[in-house]
CSV table of C-alpha atoms in Angstrom, one decimal:
chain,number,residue,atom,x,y,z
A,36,UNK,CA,36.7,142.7,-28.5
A,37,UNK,CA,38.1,146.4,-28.1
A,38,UNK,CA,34.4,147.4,-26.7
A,39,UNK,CA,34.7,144.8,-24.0
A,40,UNK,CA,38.5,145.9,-23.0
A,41,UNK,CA,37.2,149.2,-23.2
A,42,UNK,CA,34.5,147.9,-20.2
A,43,UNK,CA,36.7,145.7,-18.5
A,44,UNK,CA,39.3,148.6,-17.6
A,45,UNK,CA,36.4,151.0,-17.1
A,46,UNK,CA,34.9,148.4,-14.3
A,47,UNK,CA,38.1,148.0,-12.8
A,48,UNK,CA,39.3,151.7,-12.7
A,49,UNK,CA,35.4,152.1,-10.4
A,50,UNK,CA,36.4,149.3,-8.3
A,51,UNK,CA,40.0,150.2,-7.8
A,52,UNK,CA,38.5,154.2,-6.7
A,53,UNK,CA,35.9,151.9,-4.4
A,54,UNK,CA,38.6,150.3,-2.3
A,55,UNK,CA,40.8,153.0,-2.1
A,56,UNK,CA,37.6,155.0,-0.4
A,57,UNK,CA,36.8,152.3,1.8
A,58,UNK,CA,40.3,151.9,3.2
A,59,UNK,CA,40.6,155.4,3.5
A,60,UNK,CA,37.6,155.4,5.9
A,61,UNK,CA,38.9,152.3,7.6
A,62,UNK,CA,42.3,154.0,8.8
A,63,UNK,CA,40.5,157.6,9.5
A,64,UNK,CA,38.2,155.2,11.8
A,65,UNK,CA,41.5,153.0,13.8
A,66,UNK,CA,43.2,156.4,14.4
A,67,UNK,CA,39.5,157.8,15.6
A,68,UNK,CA,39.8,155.1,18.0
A,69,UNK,CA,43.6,155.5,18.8
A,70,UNK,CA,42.9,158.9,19.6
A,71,UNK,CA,40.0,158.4,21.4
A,72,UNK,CA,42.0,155.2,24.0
A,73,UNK,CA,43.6,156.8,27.4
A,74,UNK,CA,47.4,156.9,27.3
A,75,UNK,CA,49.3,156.2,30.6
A,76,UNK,CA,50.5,159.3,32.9
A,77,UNK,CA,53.7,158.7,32.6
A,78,UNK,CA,56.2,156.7,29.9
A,79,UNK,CA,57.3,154.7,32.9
A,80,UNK,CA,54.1,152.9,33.7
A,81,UNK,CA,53.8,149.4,31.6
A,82,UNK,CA,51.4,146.7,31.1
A,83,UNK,CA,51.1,144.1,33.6
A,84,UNK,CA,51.7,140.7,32.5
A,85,UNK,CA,48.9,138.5,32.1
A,86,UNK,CA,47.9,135.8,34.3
A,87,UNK,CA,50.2,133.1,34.8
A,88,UNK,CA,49.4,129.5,33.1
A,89,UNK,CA,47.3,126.9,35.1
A,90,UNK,CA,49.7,125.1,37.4
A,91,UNK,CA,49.9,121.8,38.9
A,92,UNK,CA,48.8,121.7,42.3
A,93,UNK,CA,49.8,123.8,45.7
A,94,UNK,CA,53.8,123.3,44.8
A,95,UNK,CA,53.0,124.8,41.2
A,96,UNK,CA,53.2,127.8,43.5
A,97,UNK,CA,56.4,127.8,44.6
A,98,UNK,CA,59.0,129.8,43.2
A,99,UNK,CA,59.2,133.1,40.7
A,100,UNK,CA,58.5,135.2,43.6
A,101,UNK,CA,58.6,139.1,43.2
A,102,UNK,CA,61.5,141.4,43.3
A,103,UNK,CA,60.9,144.9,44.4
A,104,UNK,CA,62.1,148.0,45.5
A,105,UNK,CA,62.5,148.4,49.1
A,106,UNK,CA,61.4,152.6,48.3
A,107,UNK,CA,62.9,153.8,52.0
A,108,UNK,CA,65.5,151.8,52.6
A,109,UNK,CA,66.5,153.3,48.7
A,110,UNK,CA,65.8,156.9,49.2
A,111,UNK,CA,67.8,156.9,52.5
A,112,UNK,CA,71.1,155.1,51.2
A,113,UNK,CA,71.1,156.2,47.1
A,114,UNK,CA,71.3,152.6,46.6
A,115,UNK,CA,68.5,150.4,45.1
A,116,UNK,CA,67.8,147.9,47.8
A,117,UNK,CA,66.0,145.1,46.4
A,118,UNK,CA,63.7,142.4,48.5
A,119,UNK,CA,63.0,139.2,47.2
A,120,UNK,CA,59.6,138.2,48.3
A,121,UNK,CA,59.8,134.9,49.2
A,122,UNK,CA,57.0,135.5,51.9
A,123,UNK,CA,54.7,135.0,49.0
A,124,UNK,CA,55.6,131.4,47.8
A,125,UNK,CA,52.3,129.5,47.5
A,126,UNK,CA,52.6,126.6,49.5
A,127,UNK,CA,54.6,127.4,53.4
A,128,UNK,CA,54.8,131.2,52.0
A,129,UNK,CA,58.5,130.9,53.2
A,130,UNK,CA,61.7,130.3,51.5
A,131,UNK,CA,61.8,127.0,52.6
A,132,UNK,CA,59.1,126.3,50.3
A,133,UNK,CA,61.7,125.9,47.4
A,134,UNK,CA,64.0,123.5,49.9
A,135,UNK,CA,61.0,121.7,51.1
A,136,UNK,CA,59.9,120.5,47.5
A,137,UNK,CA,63.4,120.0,46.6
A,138,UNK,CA,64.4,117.3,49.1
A,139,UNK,CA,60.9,115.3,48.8
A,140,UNK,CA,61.5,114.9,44.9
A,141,UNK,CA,64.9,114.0,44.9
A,142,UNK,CA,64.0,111.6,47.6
A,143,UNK,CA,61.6,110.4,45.3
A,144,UNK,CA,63.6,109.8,42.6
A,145,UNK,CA,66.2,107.9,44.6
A,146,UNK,CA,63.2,105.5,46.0
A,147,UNK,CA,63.4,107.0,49.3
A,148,UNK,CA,59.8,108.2,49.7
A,149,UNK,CA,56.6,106.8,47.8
A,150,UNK,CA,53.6,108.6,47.6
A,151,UNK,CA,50.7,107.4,49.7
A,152,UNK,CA,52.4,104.4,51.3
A,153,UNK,CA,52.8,105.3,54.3
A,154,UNK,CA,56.0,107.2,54.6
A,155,UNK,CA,56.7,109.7,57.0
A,156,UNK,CA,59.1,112.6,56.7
A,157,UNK,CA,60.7,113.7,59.1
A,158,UNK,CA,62.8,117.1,60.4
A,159,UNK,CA,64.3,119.4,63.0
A,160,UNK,CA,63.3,122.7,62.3
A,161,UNK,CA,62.8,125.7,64.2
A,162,UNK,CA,59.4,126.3,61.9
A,163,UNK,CA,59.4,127.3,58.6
A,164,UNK,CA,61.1,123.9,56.8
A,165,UNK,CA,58.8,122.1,58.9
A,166,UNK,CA,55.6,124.2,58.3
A,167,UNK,CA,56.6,124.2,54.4
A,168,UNK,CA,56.9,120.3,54.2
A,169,UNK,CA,53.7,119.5,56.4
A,170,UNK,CA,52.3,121.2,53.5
A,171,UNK,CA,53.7,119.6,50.6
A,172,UNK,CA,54.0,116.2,52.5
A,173,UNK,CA,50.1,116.3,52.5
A,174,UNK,CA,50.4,117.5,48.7
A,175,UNK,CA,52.1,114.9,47.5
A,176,UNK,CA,51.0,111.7,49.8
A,177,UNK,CA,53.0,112.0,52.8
A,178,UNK,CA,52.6,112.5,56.7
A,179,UNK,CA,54.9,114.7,58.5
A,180,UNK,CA,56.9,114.6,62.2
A,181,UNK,CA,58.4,118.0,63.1
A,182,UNK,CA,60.8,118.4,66.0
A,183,UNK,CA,61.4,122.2,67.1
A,184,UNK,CA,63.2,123.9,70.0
A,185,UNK,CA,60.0,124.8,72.5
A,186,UNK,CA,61.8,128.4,72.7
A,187,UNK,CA,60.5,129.0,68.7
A,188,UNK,CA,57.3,131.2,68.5
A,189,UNK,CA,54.1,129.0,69.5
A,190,UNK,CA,52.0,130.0,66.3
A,191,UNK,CA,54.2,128.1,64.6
A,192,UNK,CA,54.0,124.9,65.9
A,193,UNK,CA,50.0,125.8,66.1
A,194,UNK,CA,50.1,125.8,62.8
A,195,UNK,CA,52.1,122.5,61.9
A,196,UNK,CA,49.2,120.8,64.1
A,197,UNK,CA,46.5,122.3,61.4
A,198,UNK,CA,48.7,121.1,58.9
A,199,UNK,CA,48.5,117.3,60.2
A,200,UNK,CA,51.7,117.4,61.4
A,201,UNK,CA,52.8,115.5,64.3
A,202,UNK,CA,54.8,118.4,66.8
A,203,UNK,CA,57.2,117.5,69.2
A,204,UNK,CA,58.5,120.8,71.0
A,205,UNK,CA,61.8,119.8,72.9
A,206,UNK,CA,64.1,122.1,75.1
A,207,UNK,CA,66.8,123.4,73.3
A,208,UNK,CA,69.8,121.6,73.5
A,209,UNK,CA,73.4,121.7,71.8
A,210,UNK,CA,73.4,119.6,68.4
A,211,UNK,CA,75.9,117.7,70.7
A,212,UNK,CA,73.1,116.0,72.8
A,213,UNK,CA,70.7,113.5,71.5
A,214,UNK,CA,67.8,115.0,72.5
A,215,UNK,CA,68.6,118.1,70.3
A,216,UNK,CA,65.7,118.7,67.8
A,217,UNK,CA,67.7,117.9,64.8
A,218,UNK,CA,69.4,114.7,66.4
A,219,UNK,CA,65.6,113.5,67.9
A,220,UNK,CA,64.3,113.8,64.2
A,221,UNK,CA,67.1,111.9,63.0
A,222,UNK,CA,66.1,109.0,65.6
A,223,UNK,CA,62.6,108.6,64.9
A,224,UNK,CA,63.3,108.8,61.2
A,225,UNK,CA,65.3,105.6,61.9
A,226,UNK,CA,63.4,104.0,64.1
A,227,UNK,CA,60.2,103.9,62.3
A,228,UNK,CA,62.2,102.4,59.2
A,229,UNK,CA,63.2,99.9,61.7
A,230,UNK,CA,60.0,98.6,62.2
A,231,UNK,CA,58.5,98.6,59.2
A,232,UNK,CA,59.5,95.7,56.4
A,233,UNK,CA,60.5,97.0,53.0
A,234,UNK,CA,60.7,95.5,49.7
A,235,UNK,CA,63.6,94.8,47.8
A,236,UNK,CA,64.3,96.0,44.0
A,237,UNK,CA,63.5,92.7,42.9
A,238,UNK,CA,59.8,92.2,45.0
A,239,UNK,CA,61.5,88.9,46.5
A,240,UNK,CA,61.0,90.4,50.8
A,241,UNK,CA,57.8,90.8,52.2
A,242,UNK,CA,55.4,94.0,50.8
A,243,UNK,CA,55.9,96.9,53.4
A,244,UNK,CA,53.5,97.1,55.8
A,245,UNK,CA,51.5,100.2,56.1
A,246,UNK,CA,53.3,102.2,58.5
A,247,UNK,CA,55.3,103.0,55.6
A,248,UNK,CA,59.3,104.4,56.1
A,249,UNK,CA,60.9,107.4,57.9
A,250,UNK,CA,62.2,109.5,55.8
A,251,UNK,CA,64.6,112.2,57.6
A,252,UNK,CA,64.2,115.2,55.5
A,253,UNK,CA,67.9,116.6,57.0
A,254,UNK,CA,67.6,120.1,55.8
A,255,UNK,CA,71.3,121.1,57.2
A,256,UNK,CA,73.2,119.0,55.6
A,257,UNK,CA,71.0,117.7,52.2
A,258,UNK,CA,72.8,119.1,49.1
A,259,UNK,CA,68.8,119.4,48.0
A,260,UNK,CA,69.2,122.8,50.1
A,261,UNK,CA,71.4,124.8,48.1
A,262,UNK,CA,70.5,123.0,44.7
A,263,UNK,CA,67.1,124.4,45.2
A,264,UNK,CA,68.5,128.1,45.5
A,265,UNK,CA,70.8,127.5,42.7
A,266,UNK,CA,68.3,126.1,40.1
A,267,UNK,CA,65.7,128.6,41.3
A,268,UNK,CA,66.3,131.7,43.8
A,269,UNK,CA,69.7,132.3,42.1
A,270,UNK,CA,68.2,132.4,37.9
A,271,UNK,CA,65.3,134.6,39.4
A,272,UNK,CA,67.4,137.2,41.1
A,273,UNK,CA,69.9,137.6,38.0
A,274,UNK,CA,66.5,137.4,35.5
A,275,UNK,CA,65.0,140.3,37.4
A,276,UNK,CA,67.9,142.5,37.6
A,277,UNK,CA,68.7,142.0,34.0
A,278,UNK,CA,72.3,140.5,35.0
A,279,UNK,CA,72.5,143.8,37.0
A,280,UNK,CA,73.8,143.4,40.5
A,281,UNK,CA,76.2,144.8,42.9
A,282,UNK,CA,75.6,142.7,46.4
A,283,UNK,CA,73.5,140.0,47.5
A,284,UNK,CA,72.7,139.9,51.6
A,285,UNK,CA,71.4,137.0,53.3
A,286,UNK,CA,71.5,135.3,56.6
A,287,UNK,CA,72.3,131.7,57.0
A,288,UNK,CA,70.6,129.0,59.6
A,289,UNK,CA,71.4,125.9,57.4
A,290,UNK,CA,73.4,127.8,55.2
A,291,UNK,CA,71.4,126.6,51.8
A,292,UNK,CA,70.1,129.6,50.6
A,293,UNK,CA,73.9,132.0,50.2
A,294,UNK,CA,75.8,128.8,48.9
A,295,UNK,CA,72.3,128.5,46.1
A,296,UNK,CA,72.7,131.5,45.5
A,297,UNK,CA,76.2,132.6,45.4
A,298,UNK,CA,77.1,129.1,43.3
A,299,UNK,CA,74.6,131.2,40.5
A,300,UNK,CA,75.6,134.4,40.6
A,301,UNK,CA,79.5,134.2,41.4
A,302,UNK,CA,80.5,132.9,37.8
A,303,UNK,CA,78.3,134.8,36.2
A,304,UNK,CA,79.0,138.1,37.8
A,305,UNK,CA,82.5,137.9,39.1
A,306,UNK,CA,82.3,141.2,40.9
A,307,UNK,CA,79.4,140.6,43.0
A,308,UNK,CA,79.5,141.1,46.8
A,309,UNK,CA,77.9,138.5,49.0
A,310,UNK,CA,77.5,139.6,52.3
A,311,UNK,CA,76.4,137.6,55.0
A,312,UNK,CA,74.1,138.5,57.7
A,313,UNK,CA,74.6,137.3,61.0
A,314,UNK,CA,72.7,137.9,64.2
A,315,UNK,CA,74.0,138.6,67.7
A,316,UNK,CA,75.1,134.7,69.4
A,317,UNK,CA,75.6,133.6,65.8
A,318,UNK,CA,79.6,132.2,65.2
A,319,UNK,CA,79.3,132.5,61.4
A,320,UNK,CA,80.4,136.3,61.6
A,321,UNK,CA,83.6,135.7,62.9
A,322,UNK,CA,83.8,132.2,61.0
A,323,UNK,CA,83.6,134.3,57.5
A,324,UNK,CA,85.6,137.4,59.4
A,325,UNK,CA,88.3,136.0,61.0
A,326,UNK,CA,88.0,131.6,60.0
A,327,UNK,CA,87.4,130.8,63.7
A,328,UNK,CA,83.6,129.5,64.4
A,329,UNK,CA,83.5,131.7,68.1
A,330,UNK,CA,80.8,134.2,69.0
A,331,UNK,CA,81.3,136.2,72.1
A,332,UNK,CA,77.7,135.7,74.2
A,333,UNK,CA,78.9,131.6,73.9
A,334,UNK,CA,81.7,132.4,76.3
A,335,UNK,CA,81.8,129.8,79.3
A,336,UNK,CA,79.2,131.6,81.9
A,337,UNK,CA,77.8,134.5,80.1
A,338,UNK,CA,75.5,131.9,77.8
A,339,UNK,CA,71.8,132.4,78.8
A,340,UNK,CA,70.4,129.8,76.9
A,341,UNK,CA,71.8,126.3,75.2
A,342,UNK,CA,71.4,127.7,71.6
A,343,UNK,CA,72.0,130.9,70.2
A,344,UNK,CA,71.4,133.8,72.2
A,345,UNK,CA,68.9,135.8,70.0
A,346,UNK,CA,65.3,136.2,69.7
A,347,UNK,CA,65.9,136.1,65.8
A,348,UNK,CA,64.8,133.2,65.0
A,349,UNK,CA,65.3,131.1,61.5
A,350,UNK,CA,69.2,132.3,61.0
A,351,UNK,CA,72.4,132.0,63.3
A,352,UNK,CA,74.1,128.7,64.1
A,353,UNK,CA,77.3,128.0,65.6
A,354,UNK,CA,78.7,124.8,63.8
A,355,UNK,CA,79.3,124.8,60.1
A,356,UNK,CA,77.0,122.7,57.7
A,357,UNK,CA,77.5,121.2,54.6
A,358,UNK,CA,74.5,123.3,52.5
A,359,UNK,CA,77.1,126.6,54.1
A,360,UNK,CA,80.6,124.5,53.4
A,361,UNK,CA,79.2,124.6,49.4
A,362,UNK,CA,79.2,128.5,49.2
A,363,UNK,CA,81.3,129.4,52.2
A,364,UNK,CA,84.4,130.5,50.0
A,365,UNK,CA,82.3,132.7,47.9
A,366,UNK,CA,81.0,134.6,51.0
A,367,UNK,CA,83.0,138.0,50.7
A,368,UNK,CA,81.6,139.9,54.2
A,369,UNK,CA,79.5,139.6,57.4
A,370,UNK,CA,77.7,142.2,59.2
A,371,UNK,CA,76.6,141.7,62.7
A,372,UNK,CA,72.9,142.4,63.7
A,373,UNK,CA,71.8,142.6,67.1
A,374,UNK,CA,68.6,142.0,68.6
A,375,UNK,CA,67.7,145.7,69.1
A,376,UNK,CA,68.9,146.6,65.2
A,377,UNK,CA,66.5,143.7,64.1
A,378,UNK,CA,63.5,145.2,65.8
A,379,UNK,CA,63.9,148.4,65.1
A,380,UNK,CA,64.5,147.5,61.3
A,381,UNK,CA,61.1,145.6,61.5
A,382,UNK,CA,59.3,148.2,63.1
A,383,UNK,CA,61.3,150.8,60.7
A,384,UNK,CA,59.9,148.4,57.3
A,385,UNK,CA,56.1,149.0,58.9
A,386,UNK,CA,56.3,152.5,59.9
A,387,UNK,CA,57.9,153.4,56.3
A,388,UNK,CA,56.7,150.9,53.8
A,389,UNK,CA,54.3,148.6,55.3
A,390,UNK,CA,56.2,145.6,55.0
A,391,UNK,CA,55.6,143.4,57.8
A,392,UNK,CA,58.1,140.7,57.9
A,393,UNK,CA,59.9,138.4,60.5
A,394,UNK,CA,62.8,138.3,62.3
A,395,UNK,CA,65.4,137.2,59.8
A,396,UNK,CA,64.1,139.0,57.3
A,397,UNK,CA,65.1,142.6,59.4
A,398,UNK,CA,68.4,141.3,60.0
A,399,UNK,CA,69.1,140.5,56.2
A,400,UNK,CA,67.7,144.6,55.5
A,401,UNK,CA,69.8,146.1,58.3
A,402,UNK,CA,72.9,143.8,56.5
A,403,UNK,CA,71.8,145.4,53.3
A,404,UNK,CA,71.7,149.0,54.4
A,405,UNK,CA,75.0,148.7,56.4
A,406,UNK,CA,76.1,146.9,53.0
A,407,UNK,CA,74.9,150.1,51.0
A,408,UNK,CA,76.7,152.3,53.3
A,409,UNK,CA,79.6,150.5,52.3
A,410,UNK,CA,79.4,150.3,48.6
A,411,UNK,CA,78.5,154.4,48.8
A,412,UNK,CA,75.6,155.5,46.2
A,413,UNK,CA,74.8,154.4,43.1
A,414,UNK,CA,74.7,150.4,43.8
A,415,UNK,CA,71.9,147.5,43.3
A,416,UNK,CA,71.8,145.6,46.6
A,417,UNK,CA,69.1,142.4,46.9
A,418,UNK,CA,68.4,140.5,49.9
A,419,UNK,CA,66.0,138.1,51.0
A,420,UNK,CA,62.9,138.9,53.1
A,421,UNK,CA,62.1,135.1,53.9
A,422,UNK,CA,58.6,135.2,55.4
A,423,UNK,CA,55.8,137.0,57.1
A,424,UNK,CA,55.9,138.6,61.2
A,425,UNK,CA,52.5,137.0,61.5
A,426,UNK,CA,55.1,133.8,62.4
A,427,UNK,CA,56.7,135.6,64.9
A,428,UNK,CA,54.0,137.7,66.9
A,429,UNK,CA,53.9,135.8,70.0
A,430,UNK,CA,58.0,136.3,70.4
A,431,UNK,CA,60.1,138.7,67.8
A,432,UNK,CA,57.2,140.9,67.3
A,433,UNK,CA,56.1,140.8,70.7
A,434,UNK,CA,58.9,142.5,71.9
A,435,UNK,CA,58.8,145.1,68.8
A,436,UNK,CA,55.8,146.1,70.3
A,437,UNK,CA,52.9,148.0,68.2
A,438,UNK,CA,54.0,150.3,65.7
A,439,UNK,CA,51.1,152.7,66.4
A,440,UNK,CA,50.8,156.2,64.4
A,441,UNK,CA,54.9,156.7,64.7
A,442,UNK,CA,55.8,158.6,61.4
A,443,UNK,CA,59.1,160.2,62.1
A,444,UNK,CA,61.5,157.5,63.2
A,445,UNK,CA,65.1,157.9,61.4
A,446,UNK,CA,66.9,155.9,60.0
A,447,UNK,CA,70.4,156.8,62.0
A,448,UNK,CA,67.9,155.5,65.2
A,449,UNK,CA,67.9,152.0,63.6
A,450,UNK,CA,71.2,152.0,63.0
A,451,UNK,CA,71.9,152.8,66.2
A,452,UNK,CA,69.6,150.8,68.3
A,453,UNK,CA,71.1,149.4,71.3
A,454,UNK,CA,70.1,146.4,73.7
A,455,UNK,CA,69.5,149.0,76.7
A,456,UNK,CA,66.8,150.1,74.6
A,457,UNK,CA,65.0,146.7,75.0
A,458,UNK,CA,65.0,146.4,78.7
C-alpha cells in the first residue's frame, strides 16, 4: 500500500506540473492575440449596437428614431443642439408616422375600423399625416381618402396617388367653410358610413356590404395625437439624453407633438424649457405670448391668402385644437420665424452639415438657436426635424434656391434674414 501512495502522489504531482504548463501557454497565447487586435483612436469611439430584432411589418419601423448632434448649430451657440430624426421613421419617414399608427389602432380597438373590410380612412392634411396613413392604411387592410389645400407642395399629393390614395386638392379655405380640407374629409367620412349597412354587436342587422365604413382619421383634435408623442417621442428624447435636458423646441400645426411631448418630460424634469416655434401668419405666438389667438398678416385687407400666410408648410394654425389645449399650459415660450429665417436656416443646415430637411423642420432649428441664445452657453437644447426637403422642392425649397459651392455663410446672416431678401 505505501508503494502505490508513493505512485499515486508521484502521478499527480506530473499531472498537476502538466496543467499548470498548458495554462501558462494558453494565457501567453489570449494576450498574444489581445496585443495583436487594433484598439480604437480615441477612448471616445464605442461599439455600435448590433442590428435591431426582426420586426413586424412596415409599422415595426416606426419609432426609436436617432438623436444627434446638430455639430454647427452647437459650435456656433456653445450649446448642444440636438435633432430628433424623425425624417427617418420607416413607414411615411415623417413624424406623423407615430400619429398615423396611433389613431388606426385605437380605432381598432374601439371597433371603428376592421382590417380588410372595406373601410376607408379618411383626413385633411396638408401631406405628411396623409402620406403616413396611405401607407399604413395599405399595411394594415385599409384604403385611404386625403383632402389637402391645392397650395401644399405637388410631390406630395404625387406621392399619396402612388400610395393608392384617393387625393382631392381643394382651395384653401377658412376651417369656417365647409369646403375647408379638414371639414370636406369630415363629410365624406360620414357619408360613406351612410351608405353602407353595418352590423350590430349582436350580428342581428344585415352583414356590411363591401364598401365598408368611413373612418375620419381627425388628426387635430384625436387625443391619439399627443398619446403617440407621449408614449413614444417623449421616453425617447429623455432615454437619449440620459434624463439630461435643458429645452425642447417644436412647432405646432395640430398641436400633438409639444402637448406628447411636454405631458413626458414636464413631470419628470420640472425645469425644462419648452419653447414653441411659430412661423410668420401663425396666431399661436401671441396665443402662448400674450393669451390672445391674433397674428398680424390676418389683419382685415393685408391677408394674401385664406390660410396662413407662409410658405412653411406642416406648422402654423390660427384656431386652438384639442391635441395643443392638452400641453398648452406647459408651453413656457414662442419664437417667431419668418419665411426668409426658415430658408436661410435650410440652406444654412446644407451648406454646414448636410442636412437637408423641410420647411418646419428650419423653423423648429432657428427657434432652437434663438432659444440657445437665450439660455447662454453650456445648455442641451432638442428639437424636432420632422421630415425630408425632398417634400418640399417644388415650393419651400424652390424658393431657397440651390445651395451651390457657398461655404462661408454666417450664422448672424440667418439670423438676420429679412423678407426683402426674398423678393
Amino acid at each position: 500500500m505505501p508503494d502505490h501512495s508513493t505512485a499515486y502522489i508521484g502521478t499527480a504531482f506530473i499531472v498537476g506540473v502538466g496543467l499548470a504548463l498548458i495554462c501558462k501557454e494558453a494565457l501567453s497565447t489570449q494576450r498574444r492575440r489581445e496585443n495583436s487586435t487594433p484598439k480604437p483612436e480615441s477612448d471616445t469611439l464605442v461599439a455600435r449596437p448590433g442590428p435591431p430584432a426582426i420586426v413586424e411589418g412596415i409599422e415595426g419601423c416606426i419609432g426609436n428614431t436617432p438623436l444627434f448632434r446638430i455639430k454647427s448649430l452647437s459650435d456656433e451657440t456653445g450649446c448642444e443642439i440636438l435633432g430628433k430624426a424623425e425624417f427617418l421613421n420607416g413607414a411615411g419617414q415623417s413624424s406623423k408616422d407615430r400619429v398615423a399608427l396611433s389613431m388606426i389602432e385605437i380605432a381598432q380597438e374601439q371597433g371603428i375600423l376592421t382590417p380588410y373590410s372595406g373601410d376607408t380612412i379618411y383626413e385633411g392634411t396638408s401631406g405628411s399625416t396623409g402620406i403616413s396613413l396611405a401607407t399604413l392604411a395599405r399595411a394594415k387592410g385599409y384604403l385611404a381618402h386625403i383632402c389637402m389645400p391645392s397650395d401644399q407642395a405637388i410631390e406630395k399629393s404625387d406621392l399619396l396617388l402612388k400610395l393608392g390614395a384617393i387625393v382631392d386638392r381643394v382651395p384653401p379655405a377658412p376651417i369656417v367653410e365647409k369646403d375647408n380640407f379638414v371639414n370636406r374629409a369630415r363629410a365624406l367620412a360620414q357619408a360613406h358610413t351612410a351608405s353602407s349597412t353595418r352590423p350590430s354587436s349582436d350580428g342581428s342587422d344585415e352583414p356590411r356590404n363591401s364598401k365598408g365604413r368611413g373612418f375620419f382619421a381627425d388628426q387635430f383634435e384625436n387625443e391619439a395625437n399627443w398619446r403617440a408623442h407621449y408614449g413614444g417621442s417623449g421616453p425617447e428624447i429623455y432615454a437619449q439624453c440620459e434624463g439630461k435636458l435643458d429645452a425642447f423646441v417644436a412647432g405646432a400645426g395640430t398641436g400633438g407633438t409639444i402637448s406628447g411631448v411636454a405631458r413626458y418630460l414636464k413631470p419628470l424634469l420640472p425645469n425644462i424649457t419648452v419653447v414653441l416655434a411659430d412661423p410668420q401668419g401663425s396666431g399661436l405666438y401671441n396665443r402662448v405670448r400674450y393669451g390672445v389667438m391674433f397674428d398680424v398678416k390676418e389683419r382685415e385687407g393685408t391677408r394674401r391668402r385664406p390660410q396662413v400666410d407662409t410658405i412653411v408648410e406642416g406648422i402654423g394654425i390660427n384656431r386652438v385644437t384639442a391635441n395643443f389645449e392638452a400641453g398648452k399650459e406647459l408651453v413656457d415660450d414662442a419664437v417667431r420665424v419668418t419665411d426668409a429665417q426658415a430658408l436661410a436656416m435650410a440652406r444654412w443646415l446644407v451648406e454646414k452639415d448636410g442636412v437637408f430637411i423641410g420647411s418646419s423642420s428650419a423653423v423648429n432649428c432657428f427657434a432652437a438657436v434663438k432659444t440657445a441664445q437665450k439660455l447662454g452657453p453650456g445648455h442641451r437644447i432638442v428639437t424636432v426635424l420632422s421630415d425630408s426637403g425632398s417634400r418640399h422642392l417644388s415650393r419651400f425649397w424652390a424658393k431657397a434656391g440651390d445651395v451651390g459651392g457657398a461655404v462661408d455663410t454666417k450664422l448672424e446672416d440667418v439670423l438676420n434674414a429679412r423678407d426683402e431678401d426674398l423678393k
